[in-house]
Amino acid sequence: MIQDIDVAVVGGGPAGLTAATYLRRFLRSVVVIDGGRSRARYIPESHNCPGFPQGVSGTGLLRRMREQAEAFEVEITTGHVDTIVREGEGFVVTAAGRRWRARKVILATGLADRLPEVPWAEAAIACGALRLCAICDAYEASDQAIAVYGPGAVIGGHAAFLRSYSARIALLPTDADLAHEAIAQAQALGATLLPPGGTLEFDGVHCHYRTPDGGVHRFDTVYPYLGYEGGPSLPTGLRLDSDDSGALEVDAHQQTRVPGLYAVGDVVSGLNQISVAVGHAAIAATHAHNALPFVPRAAAPG
Ligand SMILES: Cc1cc2nc3c(=O)[nH]c(=O)nc-3n(C[C@H](O)[C@H](O)[C@H](O)COP(=O)(O)OP(=O)(O)OC[C@H]3O[C@@H](n4cnc5c(N)ncnc54)[C@H](O)[C@@H]3O)c2cc1C
């Protein structure tokens, strides 16, 4: 049993839900297949999301975006898309024992953050003791005691960025690879370099860094920069262009090298932000609609 549709959207985060809403409003048949692990679910409260002057939680935003899509009768299915296979000029998409024959596919599969390997990571994110995105929320951490945790090769630049928000910045290296210009620059800006190889602890409110010699340093906020789990999540059956991090490269219409296959949001190389994801989605959905066969509307009765 296979279902024919205009567009299959893989991923139901801000990017996928926006694309689906646009497509239904273009009167196209569309299904969203979503694994339910949007990065946005971790957002305690976003203050840079357009239209929410009092802030909005990630789960609250996802709920509203889902409601908006469903108000236009978008079908949202829970499941993990395993394969996307080219069939003629379209695609066959398989998930959770179901199959769709789609003329176009929009990939909105996002990324999965690599978190510190501690059982308390999600609890610390929920209370802002761990933050994952300085562009998103460094403003809220202004003047706090902030630490940047990760490999020596990457933390220096992030520490320098955060230095404009607080005079109290510490570097917590996870390795001894410290001979980096960015680390020297951060130190020149007043950031403190702590000994590498310590452990992160959480007391329910704050994170602490215990150095190998037993020193304990308490922070209001720690930003781990540990990269993403295995790069973007992509169904098999696709060979696409990507940058050094594995993020997809697309053209000005968000189209990959495969005609009819679009990519939007964090899975695409660029700035990982909600406003960027919804912008990508609007561009891809509009291009996909214009590339689909024109369907003249029958005269309204009466
Ligand atoms: C702690 C935190 C705070 C943040 N704060 C902000 C902020 O304040 N402002 C801001 O603009 N951005 C913020 N972000 C970033 C923001 O969450 C992302 O940019 C945004 O969620 C990207 O949307 P997306 O739809 O591309 O991907 P996602 O929201 O990650 O959604 C991708 C979806 O695709 C699904 N999926 C993946 N693979 C498959 C598959 N094979 N089959 C089916 N489904 C699949 C996943 O389960 C997921 O539901 C924050 C991120 C984090 C982690």
Short mmCIF file of C-alpha atoms and ligand atoms in Angstrom, two decimals:
data_model
loop_
_atom_site.label_atom_id
_atom_site.label_comp_id
_atom_site.label_asym_id
_atom_site.label_seq_id
_atom_site.Cartn_x
_atom_site.Cartn_y
_atom_site.Cartn_z
CA MET A 1 0.00 0.00 0.00
CA ILE A 2 1.53 3.32 -1.07
CA GLN A 3 0.05 6.81 -0.72
CA ASP A 4 0.53 9.43 -3.47
CA ILE A 5 1.19 12.98 -2.28
CA ASP A 6 2.67 16.18 -3.61
CA VAL A 7 5.29 16.73 -0.91
CA ALA A 8 6.73 14.65 1.94
CA VAL A 9 8.32 16.72 4.70
CA VAL A 10 10.81 14.74 6.77
CA GLY A 11 11.10 16.29 10.23
CA GLY A 12 8.53 18.24 12.24
CA GLY A 13 10.56 20.94 13.98
CA PRO A 14 10.13 24.66 13.18
CA ALA A 15 11.48 24.16 9.63
CA GLY A 16 9.34 21.18 8.67
CA LEU A 17 6.13 22.50 10.24
CA THR A 18 6.52 25.87 8.51
CA ALA A 19 7.14 24.23 5.13
CA ALA A 20 4.05 22.05 5.56
CA THR A 21 1.85 25.02 6.52
CA TYR A 22 2.94 26.93 3.43
CA LEU A 23 2.34 23.93 1.20
CA ARG A 24 -1.18 23.28 2.50
CA ARG A 25 -1.98 26.94 1.98
CA PHE A 26 -0.77 26.43 -1.62
CA LEU A 27 -3.45 23.66 -1.70
CA ARG A 28 -0.87 20.87 -2.02
CA SER A 29 -1.17 17.46 -0.36
CA VAL A 30 1.55 17.09 2.22
CA VAL A 31 2.59 14.77 5.01
CA VAL A 32 5.04 15.56 7.82
CA ILE A 33 6.87 12.52 9.18
CA ASP A 34 8.54 13.40 12.46
CA GLY A 35 10.79 11.57 14.88
CA GLY A 36 9.79 13.91 17.73
CA ARG A 37 13.30 15.02 18.75
CA SER A 38 13.38 18.68 17.72
CA ARG A 39 16.33 20.62 19.19
CA ALA A 40 13.74 23.23 20.08
CA ARG A 41 12.37 20.93 22.81
CA TYR A 42 15.42 21.87 24.88
CA ILE A 43 14.74 25.61 24.79
CA PRO A 44 13.66 26.71 28.30
CA GLU A 45 12.61 30.13 26.97
CA SER A 46 13.59 31.84 23.74
CA HIS A 47 13.75 35.61 23.63
CA ASN A 48 14.88 36.12 20.05
CA CYS A 49 12.02 34.30 18.37
CA PRO A 50 10.08 36.90 16.34
CA GLY A 51 6.63 37.73 17.69
CA PHE A 52 7.12 36.68 21.33
CA PRO A 53 8.15 39.79 23.30
CA GLN A 54 7.69 37.92 26.62
CA GLY A 55 9.63 34.88 25.36
CA VAL A 56 8.40 31.41 24.43
CA SER A 57 9.48 27.92 25.48
CA GLY A 58 10.63 25.54 22.77
CA THR A 59 7.85 23.06 23.53
CA GLY A 60 5.30 25.90 23.53
CA LEU A 61 6.52 27.11 20.16
CA LEU A 62 6.43 23.60 18.68
CA ARG A 63 2.88 23.13 19.99
CA ARG A 64 1.71 26.38 18.38
CA MET A 65 3.43 25.59 15.08
CA ARG A 66 1.88 22.14 15.06
CA GLU A 67 -1.56 23.60 15.80
CA GLN A 68 -1.09 26.07 12.95
CA ALA A 69 -0.14 23.28 10.51
CA GLU A 70 -3.04 21.08 11.65
CA ALA A 71 -5.46 24.00 11.28
CA PHE A 72 -4.74 23.73 7.53
CA GLU A 73 -5.14 19.93 7.66
CA VAL A 74 -1.49 18.98 7.43
CA GLU A 75 -1.15 15.27 8.23
CA ILE A 76 1.56 14.82 10.87
CA THR A 77 2.77 11.26 11.37
CA THR A 78 5.12 10.11 14.10
CA GLY A 79 7.92 7.93 12.79
CA HIS A 80 11.47 7.80 11.57
CA VAL A 81 12.07 7.95 7.83
CA ASP A 82 14.55 5.21 7.04
CA THR A 83 14.90 5.51 3.29
CA ILE A 84 14.17 7.96 0.50
CA VAL A 85 14.53 6.39 -2.92
CA ARG A 86 14.36 8.11 -6.31
CA GLU A 87 11.49 6.82 -8.50
CA GLY A 88 11.27 8.58 -11.87
CA GLU A 89 11.19 12.30 -11.12
CA GLY A 90 9.76 11.72 -7.65
CA PHE A 91 10.62 9.79 -4.51
CA VAL A 92 9.41 6.88 -2.41
CA VAL A 93 9.63 7.64 1.31
CA THR A 94 9.44 4.82 3.88
CA ALA A 95 8.74 5.20 7.60
CA ALA A 96 7.20 3.05 10.31
CA GLY A 97 5.91 0.45 7.88
CA ARG A 98 4.23 3.05 5.62
CA ARG A 99 5.23 4.31 2.17
CA TRP A 100 4.52 7.52 0.33
CA ARG A 101 5.12 8.30 -3.36
CA ALA A 102 6.02 12.02 -3.25
CA ARG A 103 6.67 14.36 -6.16
CA LYS A 104 8.94 16.48 -3.94
CA VAL A 105 10.65 15.91 -0.60
CA ILE A 106 11.71 18.50 1.94
CA LEU A 107 14.35 17.35 4.41
CA ALA A 108 14.00 19.16 7.75
CA THR A 109 15.79 16.64 9.92
CA GLY A 110 17.87 19.04 12.02
CA LEU A 111 20.80 18.10 14.23
CA ALA A 112 21.32 16.38 17.57
CA ASP A 113 23.54 18.20 20.07
CA ARG A 114 26.35 16.19 21.67
CA LEU A 115 25.86 16.76 25.39
CA PRO A 116 28.35 16.18 28.22
CA GLU A 117 28.15 12.50 29.21
CA VAL A 118 26.45 13.07 32.54
CA PRO A 119 22.99 11.92 33.67
CA TRP A 120 21.96 15.45 34.68
CA ALA A 121 22.54 17.22 31.34
CA GLU A 122 18.85 17.73 30.44
CA ALA A 123 17.97 18.95 33.96
CA ALA A 124 20.81 21.49 33.79
CA ILE A 125 19.66 22.69 30.34
CA ALA A 126 16.11 23.12 31.66
CA CYS A 127 17.27 25.53 34.38
CA GLY A 128 19.84 27.40 32.27
CA ALA A 129 22.89 26.04 34.13
CA LEU A 130 23.90 24.51 30.80
CA ARG A 131 23.23 26.47 27.64
CA LEU A 132 23.88 25.21 24.14
CA CYS A 133 23.68 28.28 21.93
CA ALA A 134 25.35 31.58 22.81
CA ILE A 135 23.77 33.34 19.82
CA CYS A 136 20.39 32.34 21.25
CA ASP A 137 20.78 33.27 24.90
CA ALA A 138 24.09 34.92 25.85
CA TYR A 139 22.03 38.06 26.44
CA GLU A 140 20.24 36.29 29.31
CA ALA A 141 23.63 35.29 30.80
CA SER A 142 24.92 38.88 30.88
CA ASP A 143 27.28 39.56 33.81
CA GLN A 144 27.08 35.96 34.99
CA ALA A 145 30.04 33.70 35.77
CA ILE A 146 30.18 31.87 32.42
CA ALA A 147 32.34 28.92 31.37
CA VAL A 148 32.98 27.48 27.94
CA TYR A 149 33.58 23.70 27.96
CA GLY A 150 35.02 21.68 25.07
CA PRO A 151 38.11 20.89 23.01
CA GLY A 152 40.91 23.46 23.11
CA ALA A 153 40.62 23.91 19.34
CA VAL A 154 37.07 25.31 19.58
CA ILE A 155 36.49 27.02 22.93
CA GLY A 156 38.70 30.09 22.45
CA GLY A 157 36.52 31.71 19.79
CA HIS A 158 33.32 31.09 21.77
CA ALA A 159 34.90 32.54 24.91
CA ALA A 160 35.85 35.70 23.01
CA PHE A 161 32.26 36.02 21.73
CA LEU A 162 30.91 35.69 25.27
CA ARG A 163 33.40 38.19 26.69
CA SER A 164 31.21 41.05 25.41
CA TYR A 165 28.43 39.78 27.72
CA SER A 166 30.39 39.22 30.91
CA ALA A 167 33.74 40.07 32.51
CA ARG A 168 33.75 36.62 34.18
CA ILE A 169 34.57 34.06 31.48
CA ALA A 170 36.46 30.80 32.04
CA LEU A 171 37.77 28.25 29.55
CA LEU A 172 37.30 24.59 30.57
CA PRO A 173 39.28 22.50 28.09
CA THR A 174 38.41 18.84 27.67
CA ASP A 175 41.87 18.12 26.21
CA ALA A 176 45.41 19.48 26.51
CA ASP A 177 45.43 20.91 22.98
CA LEU A 178 45.74 24.54 24.09
CA ALA A 179 48.22 26.13 21.67
CA HIS A 180 45.56 28.02 19.75
CA GLU A 181 45.56 31.68 18.81
CA ALA A 182 41.87 31.93 19.79
CA ILE A 183 42.66 30.74 23.33
CA ALA A 184 45.45 33.32 23.61
CA GLN A 185 43.05 36.00 22.31
CA ALA A 186 40.38 35.05 24.84
CA GLN A 187 42.95 35.18 27.63
CA ALA A 188 44.11 38.58 26.38
CA LEU A 189 40.48 39.69 26.71
CA GLY A 190 40.52 38.57 30.36
CA ALA A 191 39.13 35.01 30.13
CA THR A 192 40.59 32.57 32.66
CA LEU A 193 42.05 29.28 31.41
CA LEU A 194 41.49 26.44 33.90
CA PRO A 195 43.50 23.17 33.83
CA PRO A 196 42.25 20.64 31.26
CA GLY A 197 40.70 17.28 32.01
CA GLY A 198 38.53 18.26 34.98
CA THR A 199 34.97 17.06 35.57
CA LEU A 200 31.65 18.89 35.35
CA GLU A 201 29.26 18.54 38.28
CA PHE A 202 25.76 19.88 38.92
CA ASP A 203 24.18 20.70 42.28
CA GLY A 204 20.64 21.17 40.95
CA VAL A 205 21.11 24.91 40.35
CA HIS A 206 24.70 25.53 39.22
CA CYS A 207 27.45 23.65 37.41
CA HIS A 208 30.87 23.22 39.01
CA TYR A 209 34.18 22.37 37.39
CA ARG A 210 36.43 20.15 39.50
CA THR A 211 40.01 20.42 38.27
CA PRO A 212 42.32 17.37 38.35
CA ASP A 213 44.10 18.85 41.42
CA GLY A 214 40.78 19.08 43.31
CA GLY A 215 39.98 22.79 42.88
CA VAL A 216 36.26 23.54 42.50
CA HIS A 217 34.92 26.45 40.44
CA ARG A 218 31.23 27.34 40.39
CA PHE A 219 29.50 28.86 37.34
CA ASP A 220 26.10 30.39 36.69
CA THR A 221 26.16 29.12 33.12
CA VAL A 222 28.30 26.61 31.22
CA TYR A 223 28.27 26.46 27.42
CA PRO A 224 29.47 23.04 26.21
CA TYR A 225 30.79 23.07 22.63
CA LEU A 226 31.02 19.36 21.86
CA GLY A 227 29.62 19.36 18.33
CA TYR A 228 26.75 17.29 17.03
CA GLU A 229 26.03 13.57 17.19
CA GLY A 230 27.25 12.11 13.92
CA GLY A 231 26.33 15.20 11.87
CA PRO A 232 22.87 15.72 10.43
CA SER A 233 20.32 12.95 10.61
CA LEU A 234 19.73 11.76 7.04
CA PRO A 235 17.71 8.85 5.75
CA THR A 236 19.68 6.43 3.63
CA GLY A 237 19.39 6.34 -0.14
CA LEU A 238 20.64 9.90 -0.72
CA ARG A 239 23.99 11.19 -1.92
CA LEU A 240 24.11 14.93 -1.26
CA ASP A 241 26.70 17.71 -1.10
CA SER A 242 27.76 18.74 2.37
CA ASP A 243 30.28 21.00 4.09
CA ASP A 244 33.12 19.87 6.41
CA SER A 245 30.67 19.44 9.32
CA GLY A 246 28.33 17.28 7.24
CA ALA A 247 25.66 20.01 6.95
CA LEU A 248 23.95 20.04 3.55
CA GLU A 249 24.69 22.52 0.81
CA VAL A 250 21.75 23.84 -1.18
CA ASP A 251 21.03 26.38 -3.92
CA ALA A 252 19.18 29.69 -3.57
CA HIS A 253 15.85 27.79 -3.57
CA GLN A 254 17.00 25.40 -0.80
CA GLN A 255 17.27 22.63 -3.40
CA THR A 256 19.98 19.98 -3.01
CA ARG A 257 21.89 18.57 -5.96
CA VAL A 258 18.94 16.16 -6.44
CA PRO A 259 16.16 18.00 -8.32
CA GLY A 260 12.98 18.05 -6.26
CA LEU A 261 14.76 17.30 -2.98
CA TYR A 262 14.98 20.34 -0.70
CA ALA A 263 16.71 20.82 2.66
CA VAL A 264 15.77 23.40 5.29
CA GLY A 265 16.70 24.40 8.85
CA ASP A 266 19.62 23.14 10.92
CA VAL A 267 20.37 20.27 8.53
CA VAL A 268 21.59 22.93 6.08
CA SER A 269 24.99 24.59 6.36
CA GLY A 270 24.60 27.99 8.02
CA LEU A 271 23.25 29.69 11.12
CA ASN A 272 21.23 27.30 13.31
CA GLN A 273 18.33 29.51 14.38
CA ILE A 274 14.54 29.27 14.33
CA SER A 275 14.13 32.38 12.20
CA VAL A 276 16.59 30.98 9.63
CA ALA A 277 14.81 27.60 9.65
CA VAL A 278 11.40 29.15 8.95
CA GLY A 279 12.92 31.38 6.26
CA HIS A 280 14.43 28.34 4.54
CA ALA A 281 11.05 26.62 4.79
CA ALA A 282 9.16 29.48 3.14
CA ILE A 283 11.65 29.55 0.25
CA ALA A 284 11.65 25.78 -0.29
CA ALA A 285 7.87 25.41 -0.05
CA THR A 286 7.24 28.23 -2.50
CA HIS A 287 9.76 26.87 -5.00
CA ALA A 288 8.37 23.34 -4.69
CA HIS A 289 4.82 24.61 -5.24
CA ASN A 290 5.81 26.57 -8.35
CA ALA A 291 7.64 23.53 -9.74
CA LEU A 292 4.63 21.21 -9.24
CA PRO A 293 2.00 20.91 -11.98
CA PHE A 294 -0.44 23.81 -12.12
CA VAL A 295 -3.96 22.87 -10.98
CA PRO A 296 -6.69 25.31 -12.15
CA ARG A 297 -9.52 25.73 -9.65
CA ALA A 298 -13.00 24.68 -10.64
CA ALA A 299 -15.62 27.43 -10.57
CA ALA A 300 -17.30 27.77 -7.19
CA PRO A 301 -20.89 26.46 -7.23
CA GLY A 302 -23.53 29.13 -7.70
C1 LIG B 1 19.14 24.62 24.24
C2 LIG B 1 18.82 25.26 22.92
C3 LIG B 1 18.36 26.57 22.89
C4 LIG B 1 18.06 27.18 21.69
N1 LIG B 1 17.56 28.45 21.72
C5 LIG B 1 17.23 29.05 20.56
C6 LIG B 1 16.70 30.38 20.55
O1 LIG B 1 16.50 30.99 21.61
N2 LIG B 1 16.44 30.95 19.36
C7 LIG B 1 16.64 30.28 18.16
O2 LIG B 1 16.38 30.86 17.10
N3 LIG B 1 17.12 29.03 18.14
C8 LIG B 1 17.42 28.39 19.30
N4 LIG B 1 17.92 27.13 19.27
C9 LIG B 1 18.12 26.45 17.96
C10 LIG B 1 16.79 25.89 17.42
O3 LIG B 1 16.25 24.97 18.35
C11 LIG B 1 17.03 25.22 16.08
O4 LIG B 1 17.66 26.13 15.20
C12 LIG B 1 15.71 24.75 15.47
O5 LIG B 1 15.05 23.82 16.31
C13 LIG B 1 15.97 24.11 14.09
O6 LIG B 1 14.74 23.66 13.57
P1 LIG B 1 14.72 22.42 12.53
O7 LIG B 1 13.28 22.26 12.22
O8 LIG B 1 15.70 22.63 11.46
O9 LIG B 1 15.27 21.17 13.35
P2 LIG B 1 14.70 20.50 14.66
O10 LIG B 1 13.91 21.48 15.45
O11 LIG B 1 15.84 19.85 15.35
O12 LIG B 1 13.68 19.39 14.14
C14 LIG B 1 14.13 18.30 13.38
C15 LIG B 1 13.09 17.19 13.51
O13 LIG B 1 13.38 16.19 12.52
C16 LIG B 1 13.18 14.93 13.12
N5 LIG B 1 13.94 13.93 12.37
C17 LIG B 1 15.27 13.78 12.24
N6 LIG B 1 15.58 12.75 11.44
C18 LIG B 1 14.38 12.22 11.07
C19 LIG B 1 14.01 11.13 10.24
N7 LIG B 1 14.93 10.38 9.59
N8 LIG B 1 12.68 10.85 10.11
C20 LIG B 1 11.72 11.60 10.72
N9 LIG B 1 12.04 12.66 11.50
C21 LIG B 1 13.34 12.96 11.66
C22 LIG B 1 13.66 15.10 14.55
O14 LIG B 1 13.14 14.08 15.41
C23 LIG B 1 13.10 16.51 14.87
O15 LIG B 1 11.81 16.43 15.41
C24 LIG B 1 18.24 26.47 20.46
C25 LIG B 1 18.70 25.15 20.48
C26 LIG B 1 19.00 24.54 21.69
C27 LIG B 1 19.47 23.11 21.68
#
